[in-house]
CSV table of N, CA and C in Angstrom, one decimal:
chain,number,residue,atom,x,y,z
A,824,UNK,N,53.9,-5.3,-16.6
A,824,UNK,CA,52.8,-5.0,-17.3
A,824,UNK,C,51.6,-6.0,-17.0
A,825,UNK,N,51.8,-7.2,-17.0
A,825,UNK,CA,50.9,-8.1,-16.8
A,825,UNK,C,50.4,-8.0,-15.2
A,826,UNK,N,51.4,-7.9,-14.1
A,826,UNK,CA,51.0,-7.6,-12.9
A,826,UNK,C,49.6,-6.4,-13.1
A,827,UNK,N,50.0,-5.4,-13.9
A,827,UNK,CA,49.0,-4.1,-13.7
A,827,UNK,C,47.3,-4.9,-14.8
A,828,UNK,N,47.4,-5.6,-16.0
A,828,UNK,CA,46.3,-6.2,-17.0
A,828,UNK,C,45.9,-6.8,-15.7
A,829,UNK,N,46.5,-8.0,-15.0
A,829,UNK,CA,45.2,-9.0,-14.2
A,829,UNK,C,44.2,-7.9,-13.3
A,830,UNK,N,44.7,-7.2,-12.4
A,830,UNK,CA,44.0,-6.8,-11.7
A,830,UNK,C,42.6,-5.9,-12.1
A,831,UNK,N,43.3,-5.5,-13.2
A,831,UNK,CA,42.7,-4.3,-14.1
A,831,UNK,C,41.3,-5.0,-14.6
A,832,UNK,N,41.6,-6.4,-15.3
A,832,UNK,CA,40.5,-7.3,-16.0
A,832,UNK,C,39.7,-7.6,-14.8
A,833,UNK,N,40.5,-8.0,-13.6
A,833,UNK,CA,39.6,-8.5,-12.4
A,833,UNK,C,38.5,-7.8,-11.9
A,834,UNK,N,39.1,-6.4,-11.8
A,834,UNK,CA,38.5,-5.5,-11.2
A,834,UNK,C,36.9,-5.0,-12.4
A,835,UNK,N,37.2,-4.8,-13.5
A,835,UNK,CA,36.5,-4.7,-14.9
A,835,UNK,C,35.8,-6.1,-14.6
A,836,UNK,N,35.7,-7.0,-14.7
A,836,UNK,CA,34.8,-8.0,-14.3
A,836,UNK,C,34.0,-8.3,-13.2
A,837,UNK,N,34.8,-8.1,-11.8
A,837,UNK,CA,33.9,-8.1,-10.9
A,837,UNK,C,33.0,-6.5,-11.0
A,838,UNK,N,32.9,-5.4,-11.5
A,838,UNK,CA,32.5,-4.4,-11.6
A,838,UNK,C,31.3,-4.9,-12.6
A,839,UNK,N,31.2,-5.3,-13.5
A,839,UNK,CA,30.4,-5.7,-14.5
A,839,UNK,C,29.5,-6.5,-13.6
A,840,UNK,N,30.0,-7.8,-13.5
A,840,UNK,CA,29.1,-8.6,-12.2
A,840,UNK,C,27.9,-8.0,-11.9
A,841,UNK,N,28.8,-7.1,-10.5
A,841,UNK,CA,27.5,-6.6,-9.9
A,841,UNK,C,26.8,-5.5,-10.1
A,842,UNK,N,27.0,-4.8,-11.2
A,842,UNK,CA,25.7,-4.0,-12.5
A,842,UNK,C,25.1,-5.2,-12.8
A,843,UNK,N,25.4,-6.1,-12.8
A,843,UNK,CA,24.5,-7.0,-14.3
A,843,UNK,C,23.6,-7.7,-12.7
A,844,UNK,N,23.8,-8.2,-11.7
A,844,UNK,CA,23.3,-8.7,-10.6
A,844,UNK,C,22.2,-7.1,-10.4
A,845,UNK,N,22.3,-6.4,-10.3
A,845,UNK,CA,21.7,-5.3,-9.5
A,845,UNK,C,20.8,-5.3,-10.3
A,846,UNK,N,21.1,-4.8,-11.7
A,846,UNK,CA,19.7,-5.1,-13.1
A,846,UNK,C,19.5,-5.7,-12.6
A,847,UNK,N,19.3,-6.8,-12.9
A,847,UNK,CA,18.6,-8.4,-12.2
A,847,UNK,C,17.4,-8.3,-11.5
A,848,UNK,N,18.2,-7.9,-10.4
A,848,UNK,CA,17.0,-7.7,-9.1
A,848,UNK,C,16.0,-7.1,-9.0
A,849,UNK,N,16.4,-5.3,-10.2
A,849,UNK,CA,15.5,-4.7,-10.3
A,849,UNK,C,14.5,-5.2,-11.2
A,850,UNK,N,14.7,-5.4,-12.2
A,850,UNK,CA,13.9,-6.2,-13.4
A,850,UNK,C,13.1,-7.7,-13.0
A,851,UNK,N,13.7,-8.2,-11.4
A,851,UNK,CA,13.2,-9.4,-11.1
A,851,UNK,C,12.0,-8.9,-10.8
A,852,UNK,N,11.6,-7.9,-9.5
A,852,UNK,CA,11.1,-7.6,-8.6
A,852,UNK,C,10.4,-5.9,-9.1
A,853,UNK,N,9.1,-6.1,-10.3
A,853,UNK,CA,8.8,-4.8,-10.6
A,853,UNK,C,7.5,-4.3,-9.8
A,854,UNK,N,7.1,-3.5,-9.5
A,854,UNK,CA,6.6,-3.0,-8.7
A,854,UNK,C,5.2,-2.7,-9.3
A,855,UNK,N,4.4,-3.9,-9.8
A,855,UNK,CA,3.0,-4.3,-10.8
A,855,UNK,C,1.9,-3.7,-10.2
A,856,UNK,N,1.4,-3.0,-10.7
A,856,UNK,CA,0.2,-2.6,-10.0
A,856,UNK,C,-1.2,-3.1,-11.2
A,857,UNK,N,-2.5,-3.3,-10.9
A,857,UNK,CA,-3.6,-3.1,-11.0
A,857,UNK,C,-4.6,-2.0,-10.7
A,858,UNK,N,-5.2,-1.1,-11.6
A,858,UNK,CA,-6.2,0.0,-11.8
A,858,UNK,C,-7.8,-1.2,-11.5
A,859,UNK,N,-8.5,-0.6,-10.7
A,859,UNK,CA,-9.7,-1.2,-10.2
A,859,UNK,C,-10.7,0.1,-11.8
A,860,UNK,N,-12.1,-0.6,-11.3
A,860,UNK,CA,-13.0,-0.2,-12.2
A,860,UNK,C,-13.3,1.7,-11.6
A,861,UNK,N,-12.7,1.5,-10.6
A,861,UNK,CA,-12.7,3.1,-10.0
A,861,UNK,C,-11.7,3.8,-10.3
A,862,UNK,N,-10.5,3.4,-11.0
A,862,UNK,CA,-9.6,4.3,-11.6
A,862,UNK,C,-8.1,4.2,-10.2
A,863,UNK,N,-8.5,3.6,-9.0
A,863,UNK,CA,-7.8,3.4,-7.9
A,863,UNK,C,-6.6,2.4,-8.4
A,864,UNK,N,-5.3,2.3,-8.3
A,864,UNK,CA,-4.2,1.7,-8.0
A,864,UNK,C,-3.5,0.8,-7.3
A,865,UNK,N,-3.7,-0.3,-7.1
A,865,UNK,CA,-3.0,-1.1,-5.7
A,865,UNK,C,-2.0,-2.1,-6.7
A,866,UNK,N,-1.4,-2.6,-5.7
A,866,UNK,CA,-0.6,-4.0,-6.0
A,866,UNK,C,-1.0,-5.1,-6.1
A,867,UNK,N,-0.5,-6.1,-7.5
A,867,UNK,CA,-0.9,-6.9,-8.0
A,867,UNK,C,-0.8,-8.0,-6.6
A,868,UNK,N,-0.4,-7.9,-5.9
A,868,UNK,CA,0.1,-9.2,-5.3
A,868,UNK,C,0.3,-8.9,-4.0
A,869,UNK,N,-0.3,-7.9,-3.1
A,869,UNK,CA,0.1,-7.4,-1.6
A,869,UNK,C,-1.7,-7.0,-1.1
A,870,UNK,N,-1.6,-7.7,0.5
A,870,UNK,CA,-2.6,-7.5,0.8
A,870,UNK,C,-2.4,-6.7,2.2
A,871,UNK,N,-3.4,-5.8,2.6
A,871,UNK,CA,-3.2,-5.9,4.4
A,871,UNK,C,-4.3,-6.1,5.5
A,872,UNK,N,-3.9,-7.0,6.3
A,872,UNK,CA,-5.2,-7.4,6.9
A,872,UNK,C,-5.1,-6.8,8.6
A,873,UNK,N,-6.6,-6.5,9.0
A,873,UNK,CA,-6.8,-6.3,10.5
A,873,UNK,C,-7.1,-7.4,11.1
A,874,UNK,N,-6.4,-8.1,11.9
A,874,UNK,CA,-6.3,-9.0,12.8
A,874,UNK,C,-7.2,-8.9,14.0
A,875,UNK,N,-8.3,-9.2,14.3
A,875,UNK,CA,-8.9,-9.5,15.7
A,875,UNK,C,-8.6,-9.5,16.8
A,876,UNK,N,-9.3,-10.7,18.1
A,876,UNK,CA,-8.4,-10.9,19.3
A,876,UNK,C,-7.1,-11.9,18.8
A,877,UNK,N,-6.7,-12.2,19.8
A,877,UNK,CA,-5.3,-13.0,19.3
A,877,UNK,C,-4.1,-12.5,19.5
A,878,UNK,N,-3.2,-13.5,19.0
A,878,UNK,CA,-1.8,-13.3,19.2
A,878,UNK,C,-1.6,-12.6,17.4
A,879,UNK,N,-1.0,-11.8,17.2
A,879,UNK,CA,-1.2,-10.9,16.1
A,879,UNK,C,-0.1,-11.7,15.4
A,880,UNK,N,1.0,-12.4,15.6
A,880,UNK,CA,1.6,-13.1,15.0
A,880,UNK,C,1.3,-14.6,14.7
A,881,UNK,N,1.1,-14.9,15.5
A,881,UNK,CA,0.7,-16.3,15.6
A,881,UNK,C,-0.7,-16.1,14.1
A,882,UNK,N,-1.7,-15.6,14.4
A,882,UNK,CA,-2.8,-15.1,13.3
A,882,UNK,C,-2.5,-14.8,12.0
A,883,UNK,N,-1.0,-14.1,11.7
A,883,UNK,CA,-0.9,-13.8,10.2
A,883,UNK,C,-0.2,-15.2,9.7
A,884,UNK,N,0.9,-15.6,9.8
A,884,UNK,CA,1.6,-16.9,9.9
A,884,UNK,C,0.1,-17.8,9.2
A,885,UNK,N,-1.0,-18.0,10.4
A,885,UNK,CA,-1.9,-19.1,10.2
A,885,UNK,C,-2.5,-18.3,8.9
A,886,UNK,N,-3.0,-17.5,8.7
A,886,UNK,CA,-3.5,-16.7,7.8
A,886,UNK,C,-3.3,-16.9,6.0
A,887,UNK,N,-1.7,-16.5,6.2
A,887,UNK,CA,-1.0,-17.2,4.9
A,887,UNK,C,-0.6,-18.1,4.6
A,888,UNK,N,-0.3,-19.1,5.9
A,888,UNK,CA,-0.5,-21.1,5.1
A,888,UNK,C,-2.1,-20.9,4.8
A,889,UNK,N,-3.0,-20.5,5.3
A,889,UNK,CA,-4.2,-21.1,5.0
A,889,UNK,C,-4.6,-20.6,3.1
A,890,UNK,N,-4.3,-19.8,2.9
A,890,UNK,CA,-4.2,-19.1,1.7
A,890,UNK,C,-3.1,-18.8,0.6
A,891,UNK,N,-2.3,-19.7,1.3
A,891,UNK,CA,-1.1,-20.0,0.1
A,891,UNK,C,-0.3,-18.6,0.2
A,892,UNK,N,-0.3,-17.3,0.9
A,892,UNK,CA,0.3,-15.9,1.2
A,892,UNK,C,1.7,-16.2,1.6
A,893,UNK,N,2.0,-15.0,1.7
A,893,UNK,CA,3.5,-15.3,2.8
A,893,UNK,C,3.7,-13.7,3.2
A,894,UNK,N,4.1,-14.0,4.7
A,894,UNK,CA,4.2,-12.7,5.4
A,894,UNK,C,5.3,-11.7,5.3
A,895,UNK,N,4.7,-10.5,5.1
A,895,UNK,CA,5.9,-9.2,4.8
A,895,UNK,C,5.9,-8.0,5.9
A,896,UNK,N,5.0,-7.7,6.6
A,896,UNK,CA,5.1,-7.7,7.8
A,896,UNK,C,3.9,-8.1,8.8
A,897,UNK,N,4.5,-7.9,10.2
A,897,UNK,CA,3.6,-8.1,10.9
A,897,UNK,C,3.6,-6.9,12.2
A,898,UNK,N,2.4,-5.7,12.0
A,898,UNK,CA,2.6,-4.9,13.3
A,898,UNK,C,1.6,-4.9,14.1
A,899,UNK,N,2.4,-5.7,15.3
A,899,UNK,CA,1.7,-6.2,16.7
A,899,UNK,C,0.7,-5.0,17.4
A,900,UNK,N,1.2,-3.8,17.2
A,900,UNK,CA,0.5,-2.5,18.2
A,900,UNK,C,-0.4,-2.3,17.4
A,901,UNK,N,-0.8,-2.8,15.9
A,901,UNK,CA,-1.8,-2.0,15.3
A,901,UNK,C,-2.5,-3.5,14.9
A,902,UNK,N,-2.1,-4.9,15.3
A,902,UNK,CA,-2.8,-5.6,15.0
A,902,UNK,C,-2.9,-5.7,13.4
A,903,UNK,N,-2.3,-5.3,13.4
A,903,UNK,CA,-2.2,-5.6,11.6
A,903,UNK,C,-1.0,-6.6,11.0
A,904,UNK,N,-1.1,-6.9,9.4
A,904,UNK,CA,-0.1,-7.6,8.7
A,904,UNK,C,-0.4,-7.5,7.2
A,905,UNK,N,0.4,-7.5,6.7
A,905,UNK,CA,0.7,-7.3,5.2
A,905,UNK,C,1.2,-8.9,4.6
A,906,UNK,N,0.6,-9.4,3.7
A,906,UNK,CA,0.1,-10.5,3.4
A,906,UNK,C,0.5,-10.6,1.9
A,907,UNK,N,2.1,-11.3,1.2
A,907,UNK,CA,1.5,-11.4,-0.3
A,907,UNK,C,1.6,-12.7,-0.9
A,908,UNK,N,1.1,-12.4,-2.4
A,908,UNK,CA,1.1,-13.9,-3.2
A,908,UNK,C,2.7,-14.5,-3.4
A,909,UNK,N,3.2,-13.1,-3.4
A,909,UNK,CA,4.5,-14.0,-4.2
A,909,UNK,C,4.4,-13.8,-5.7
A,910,UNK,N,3.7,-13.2,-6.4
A,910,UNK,CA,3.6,-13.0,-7.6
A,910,UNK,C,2.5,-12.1,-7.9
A,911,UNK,N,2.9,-11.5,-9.3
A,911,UNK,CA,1.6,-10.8,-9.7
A,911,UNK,C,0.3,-11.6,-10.1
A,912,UNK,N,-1.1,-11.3,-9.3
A,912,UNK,CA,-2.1,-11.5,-9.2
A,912,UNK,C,-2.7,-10.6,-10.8
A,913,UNK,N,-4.3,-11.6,-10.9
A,913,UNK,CA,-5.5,-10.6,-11.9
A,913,UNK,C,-6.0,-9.9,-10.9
A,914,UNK,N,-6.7,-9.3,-11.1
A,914,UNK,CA,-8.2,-8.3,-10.7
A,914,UNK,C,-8.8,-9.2,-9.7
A,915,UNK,N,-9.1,-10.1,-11.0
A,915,UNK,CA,-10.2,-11.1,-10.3
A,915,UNK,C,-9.5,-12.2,-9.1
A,916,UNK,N,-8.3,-12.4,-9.5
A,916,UNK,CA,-7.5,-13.4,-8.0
A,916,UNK,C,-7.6,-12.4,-7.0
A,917,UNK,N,-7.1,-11.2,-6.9
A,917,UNK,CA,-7.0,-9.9,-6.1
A,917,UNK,C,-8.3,-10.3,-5.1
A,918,UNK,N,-9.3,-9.9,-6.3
A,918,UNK,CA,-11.2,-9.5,-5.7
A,918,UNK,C,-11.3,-11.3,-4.7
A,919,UNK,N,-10.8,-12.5,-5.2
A,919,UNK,CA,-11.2,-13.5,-4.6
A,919,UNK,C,-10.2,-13.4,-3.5
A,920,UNK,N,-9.0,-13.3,-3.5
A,920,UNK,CA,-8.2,-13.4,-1.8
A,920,UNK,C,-8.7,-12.8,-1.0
A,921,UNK,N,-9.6,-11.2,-1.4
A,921,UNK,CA,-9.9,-10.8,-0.4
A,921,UNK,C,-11.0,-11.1,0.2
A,922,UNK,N,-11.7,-11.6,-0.8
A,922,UNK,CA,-13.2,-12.8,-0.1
A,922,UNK,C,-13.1,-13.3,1.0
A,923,UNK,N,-12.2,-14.1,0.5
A,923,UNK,CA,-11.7,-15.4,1.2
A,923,UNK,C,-11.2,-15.3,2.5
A,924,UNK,N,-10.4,-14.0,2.9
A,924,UNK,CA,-9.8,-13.6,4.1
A,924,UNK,C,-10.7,-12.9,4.8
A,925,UNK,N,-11.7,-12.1,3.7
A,925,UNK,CA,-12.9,-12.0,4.7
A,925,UNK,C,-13.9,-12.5,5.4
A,926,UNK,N,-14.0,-13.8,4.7
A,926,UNK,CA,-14.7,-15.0,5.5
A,926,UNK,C,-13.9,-16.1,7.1
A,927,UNK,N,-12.8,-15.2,6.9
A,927,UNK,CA,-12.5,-16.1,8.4
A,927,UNK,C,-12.5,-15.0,9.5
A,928,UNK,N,-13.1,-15.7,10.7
A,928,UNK,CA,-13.3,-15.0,11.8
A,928,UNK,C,-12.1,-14.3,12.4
A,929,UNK,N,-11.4,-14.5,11.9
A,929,UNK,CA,-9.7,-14.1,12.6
A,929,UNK,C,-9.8,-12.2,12.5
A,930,UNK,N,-10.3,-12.4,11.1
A,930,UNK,CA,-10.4,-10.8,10.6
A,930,UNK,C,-11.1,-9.9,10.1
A,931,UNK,N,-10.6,-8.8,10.9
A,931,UNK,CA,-11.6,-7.8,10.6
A,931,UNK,C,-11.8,-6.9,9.5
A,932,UNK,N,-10.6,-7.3,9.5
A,932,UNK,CA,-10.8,-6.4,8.0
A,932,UNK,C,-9.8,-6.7,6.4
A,933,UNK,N,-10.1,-7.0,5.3
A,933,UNK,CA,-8.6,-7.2,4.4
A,933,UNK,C,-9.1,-6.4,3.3
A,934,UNK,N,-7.9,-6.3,2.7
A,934,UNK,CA,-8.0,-4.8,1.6
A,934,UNK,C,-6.8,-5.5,0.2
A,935,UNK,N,-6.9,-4.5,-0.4
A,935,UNK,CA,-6.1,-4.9,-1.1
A,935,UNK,C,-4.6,-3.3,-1.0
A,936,UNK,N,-3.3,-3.4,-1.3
A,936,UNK,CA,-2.9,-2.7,-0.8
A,936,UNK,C,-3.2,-1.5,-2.1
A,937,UNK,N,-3.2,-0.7,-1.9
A,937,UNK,CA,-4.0,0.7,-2.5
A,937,UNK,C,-2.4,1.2,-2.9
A,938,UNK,N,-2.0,1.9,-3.7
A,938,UNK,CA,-1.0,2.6,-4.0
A,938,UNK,C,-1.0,4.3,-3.9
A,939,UNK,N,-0.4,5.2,-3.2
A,939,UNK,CA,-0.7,6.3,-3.2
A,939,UNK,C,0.5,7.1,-3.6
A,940,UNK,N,0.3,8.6,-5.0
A,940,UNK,CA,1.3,8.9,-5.3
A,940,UNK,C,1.3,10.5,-4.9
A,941,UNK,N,2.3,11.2,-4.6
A,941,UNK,CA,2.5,12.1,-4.0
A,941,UNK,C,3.0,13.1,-5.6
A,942,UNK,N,1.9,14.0,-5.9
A,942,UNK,CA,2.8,14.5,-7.0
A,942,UNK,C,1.9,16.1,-7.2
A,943,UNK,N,2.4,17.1,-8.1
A,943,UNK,CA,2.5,18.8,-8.2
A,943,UNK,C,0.8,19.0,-7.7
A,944,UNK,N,0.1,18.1,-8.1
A,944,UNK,CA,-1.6,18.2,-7.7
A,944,UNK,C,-1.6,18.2,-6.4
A,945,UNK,N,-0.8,18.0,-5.5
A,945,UNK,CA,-1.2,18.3,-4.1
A,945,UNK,C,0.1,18.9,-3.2
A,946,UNK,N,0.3,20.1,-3.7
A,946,UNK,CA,0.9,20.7,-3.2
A,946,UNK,C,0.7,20.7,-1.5
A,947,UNK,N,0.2,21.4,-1.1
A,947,UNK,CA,-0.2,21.7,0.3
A,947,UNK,C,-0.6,20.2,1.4
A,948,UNK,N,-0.5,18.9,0.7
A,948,UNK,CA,-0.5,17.9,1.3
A,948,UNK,C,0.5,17.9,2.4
A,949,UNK,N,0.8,17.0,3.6
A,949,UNK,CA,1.8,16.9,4.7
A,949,UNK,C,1.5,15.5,5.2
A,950,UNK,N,2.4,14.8,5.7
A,950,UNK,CA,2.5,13.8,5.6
A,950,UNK,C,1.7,12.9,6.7
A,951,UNK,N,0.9,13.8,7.4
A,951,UNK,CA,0.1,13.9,8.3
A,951,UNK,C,-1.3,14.1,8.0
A,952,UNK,N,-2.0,14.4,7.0
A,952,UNK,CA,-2.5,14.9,6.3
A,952,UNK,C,-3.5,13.8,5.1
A,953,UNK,N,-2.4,12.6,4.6
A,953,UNK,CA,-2.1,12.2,3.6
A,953,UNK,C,-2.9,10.5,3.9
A,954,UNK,N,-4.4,10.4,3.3
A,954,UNK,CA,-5.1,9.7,3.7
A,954,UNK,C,-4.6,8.8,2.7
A,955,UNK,N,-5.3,7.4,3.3
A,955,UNK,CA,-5.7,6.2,2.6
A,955,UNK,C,-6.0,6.5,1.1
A,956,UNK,N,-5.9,5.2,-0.1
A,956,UNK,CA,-6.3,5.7,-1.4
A,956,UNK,C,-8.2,5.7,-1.2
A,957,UNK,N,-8.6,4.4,-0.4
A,957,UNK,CA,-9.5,4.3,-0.1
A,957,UNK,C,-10.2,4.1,1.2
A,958,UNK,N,-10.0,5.6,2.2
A,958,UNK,CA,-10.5,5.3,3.5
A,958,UNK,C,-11.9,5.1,4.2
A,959,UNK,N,-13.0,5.1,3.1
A,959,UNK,CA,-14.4,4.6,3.1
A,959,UNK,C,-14.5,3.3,3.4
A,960,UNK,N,-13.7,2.4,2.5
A,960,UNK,CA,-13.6,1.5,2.6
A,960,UNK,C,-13.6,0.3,3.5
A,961,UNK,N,-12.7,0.8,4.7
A,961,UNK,CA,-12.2,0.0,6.0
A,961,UNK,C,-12.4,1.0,6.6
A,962,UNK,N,-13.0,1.9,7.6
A,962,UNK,CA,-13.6,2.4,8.6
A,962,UNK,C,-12.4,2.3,10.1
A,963,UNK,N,-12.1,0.8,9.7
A,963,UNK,CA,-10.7,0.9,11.1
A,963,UNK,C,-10.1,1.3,10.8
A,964,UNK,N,-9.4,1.4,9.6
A,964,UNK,CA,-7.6,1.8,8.7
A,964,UNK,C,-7.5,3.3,8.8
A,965,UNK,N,-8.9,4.4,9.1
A,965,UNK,CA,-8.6,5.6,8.5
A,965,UNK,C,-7.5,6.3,9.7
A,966,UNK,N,-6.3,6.0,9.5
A,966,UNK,CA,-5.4,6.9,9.6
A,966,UNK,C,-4.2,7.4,8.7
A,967,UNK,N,-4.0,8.7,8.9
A,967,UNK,CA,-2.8,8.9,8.0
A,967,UNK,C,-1.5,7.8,7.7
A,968,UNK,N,-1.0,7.9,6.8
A,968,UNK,CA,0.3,7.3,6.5
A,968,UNK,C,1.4,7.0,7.5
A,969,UNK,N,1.7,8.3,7.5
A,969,UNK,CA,2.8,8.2,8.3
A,969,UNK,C,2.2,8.2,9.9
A,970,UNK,N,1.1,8.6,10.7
A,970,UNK,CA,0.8,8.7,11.9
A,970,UNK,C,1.0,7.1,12.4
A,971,UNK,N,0.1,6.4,11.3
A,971,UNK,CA,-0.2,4.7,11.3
A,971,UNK,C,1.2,4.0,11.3
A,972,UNK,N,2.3,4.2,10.5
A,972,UNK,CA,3.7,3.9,10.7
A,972,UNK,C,4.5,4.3,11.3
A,973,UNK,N,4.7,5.8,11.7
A,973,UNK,CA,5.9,6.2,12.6
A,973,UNK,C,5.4,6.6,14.1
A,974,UNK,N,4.2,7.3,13.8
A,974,UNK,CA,4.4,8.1,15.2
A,974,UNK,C,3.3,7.0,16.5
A,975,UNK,N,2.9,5.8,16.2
A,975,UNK,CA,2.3,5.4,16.9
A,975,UNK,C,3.1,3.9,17.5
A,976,UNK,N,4.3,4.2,17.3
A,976,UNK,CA,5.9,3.2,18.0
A,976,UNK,C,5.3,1.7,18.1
A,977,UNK,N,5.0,1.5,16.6
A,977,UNK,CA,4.6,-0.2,16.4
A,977,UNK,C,5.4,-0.6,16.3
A,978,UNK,N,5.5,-2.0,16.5
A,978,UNK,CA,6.7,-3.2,16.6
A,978,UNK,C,6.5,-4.0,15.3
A,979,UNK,N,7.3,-4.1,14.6
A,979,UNK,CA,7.2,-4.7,13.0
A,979,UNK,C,8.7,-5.8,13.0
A,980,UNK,N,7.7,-7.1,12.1
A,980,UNK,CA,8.9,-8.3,12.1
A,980,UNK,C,9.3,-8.4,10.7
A,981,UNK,N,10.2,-8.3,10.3
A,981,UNK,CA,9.8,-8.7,8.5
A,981,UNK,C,10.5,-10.1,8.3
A,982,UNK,N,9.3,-11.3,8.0
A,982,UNK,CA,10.0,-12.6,7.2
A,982,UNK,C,9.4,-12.7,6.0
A,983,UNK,N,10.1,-13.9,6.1
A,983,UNK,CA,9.6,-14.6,4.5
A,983,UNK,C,9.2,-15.5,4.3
C-alpha cells in the first residue's frame, strides 16, 4: 500500500508544481496594452523600428543599449527590429521613446507596436488584406500582416 501512496503523492505534487509554474508565467507576462487619444491600441512596452543603411543587426543591438531596450526580433530582409522596455511603459514614456529613436540617424522610421484584433466586424477580411492599425503613419510599413512576415522569406533572430 505504501509502494502505491508515494508515487501517487509524487505524482499529485509534481502535477500541482507545474499548474502553479504555468499560472505563474501567465500572470507574470500580461499582454498590457495602451489606448492612444485616437481610440488605437498598441503595447505598453514594444516598439518596431526601420533600420537605414547598415548592418541590420549590428544597428538594433546599438539601438537598445543606447535606450535602455532589449531586442525581440531582428528581420534582416526587411531591415527591421522590434525593440522592448522590458516592462509596461505610460503613454507618455511610449510618446518619449519614440522621439528619441527618431532623432538618431540610424532610423527611419519607429512606431509604437499597434495591436490589431481580428473579430465578427470584418468578416470578409484575409490575411492578405489585413492592414496596419496605423498605416498613414509610416508610409514604409504599409504592408499586409502576413505578406511582411511570411511570404517575403525574412531571416529573423530572437534574443534577449
Amino acid at each position: 500500500m505504501t509502494k502505491i501512496i508515494i508515487p501517487a503523492v509524487l505524482s499529485a505534487a509534481m502535477f500541482l508544481s507545474c499548474a502553479s509554474q504555468a499560472g505563474t508565467a501567465t500572470k507574470q507576462n500580461p499582454p498590457a496594452t495602451i489606448v492612444d487619444n485616437d481610440g488605437r491600441e498598441f503595447s505598453s512596452s514594444t516598439f518596431i523600428i526601420a533600420i537605414g543603411d547598415g548592418d541590420t543587426e549590428e544597428t538594433a543591438r546599438a539601438l537598445a543599449q543606447k535606450h535602455k531596450l532589449r531586442v525581440v526580433y531582428i528581420m534582416n530582409t526587411m531591415k527591421m527590429c522590434v525593440l522592448s522596455a522590458g516592462r509596461n511603459l505610460t503613454e507618455a514614456e511610449n510618446s518619449a521613446i519614440v522621439e528619441e529613436l527618431m532623432q538618431d540617424s540610424r532610423v527611419l522610421s519607429a512606431e509604437r507596436d499597434y495591436v490589431i484584433r481580428l473579430h465578427d466586424s470584418q468578416p470578409s477580411a484575409t490575411s492578405s488584406t489585413i492592414m496596419r492599425a496605423n498605416p498613414t503613419a509610416n508610409p514604409i510599413v504599409q504592408t499586409s500582416v502576413f505578406s511582411s512576415l511570411v511570404a517575403s522569406g525574412m531571416s529573423s533572430s530572437t534574443t534577449t
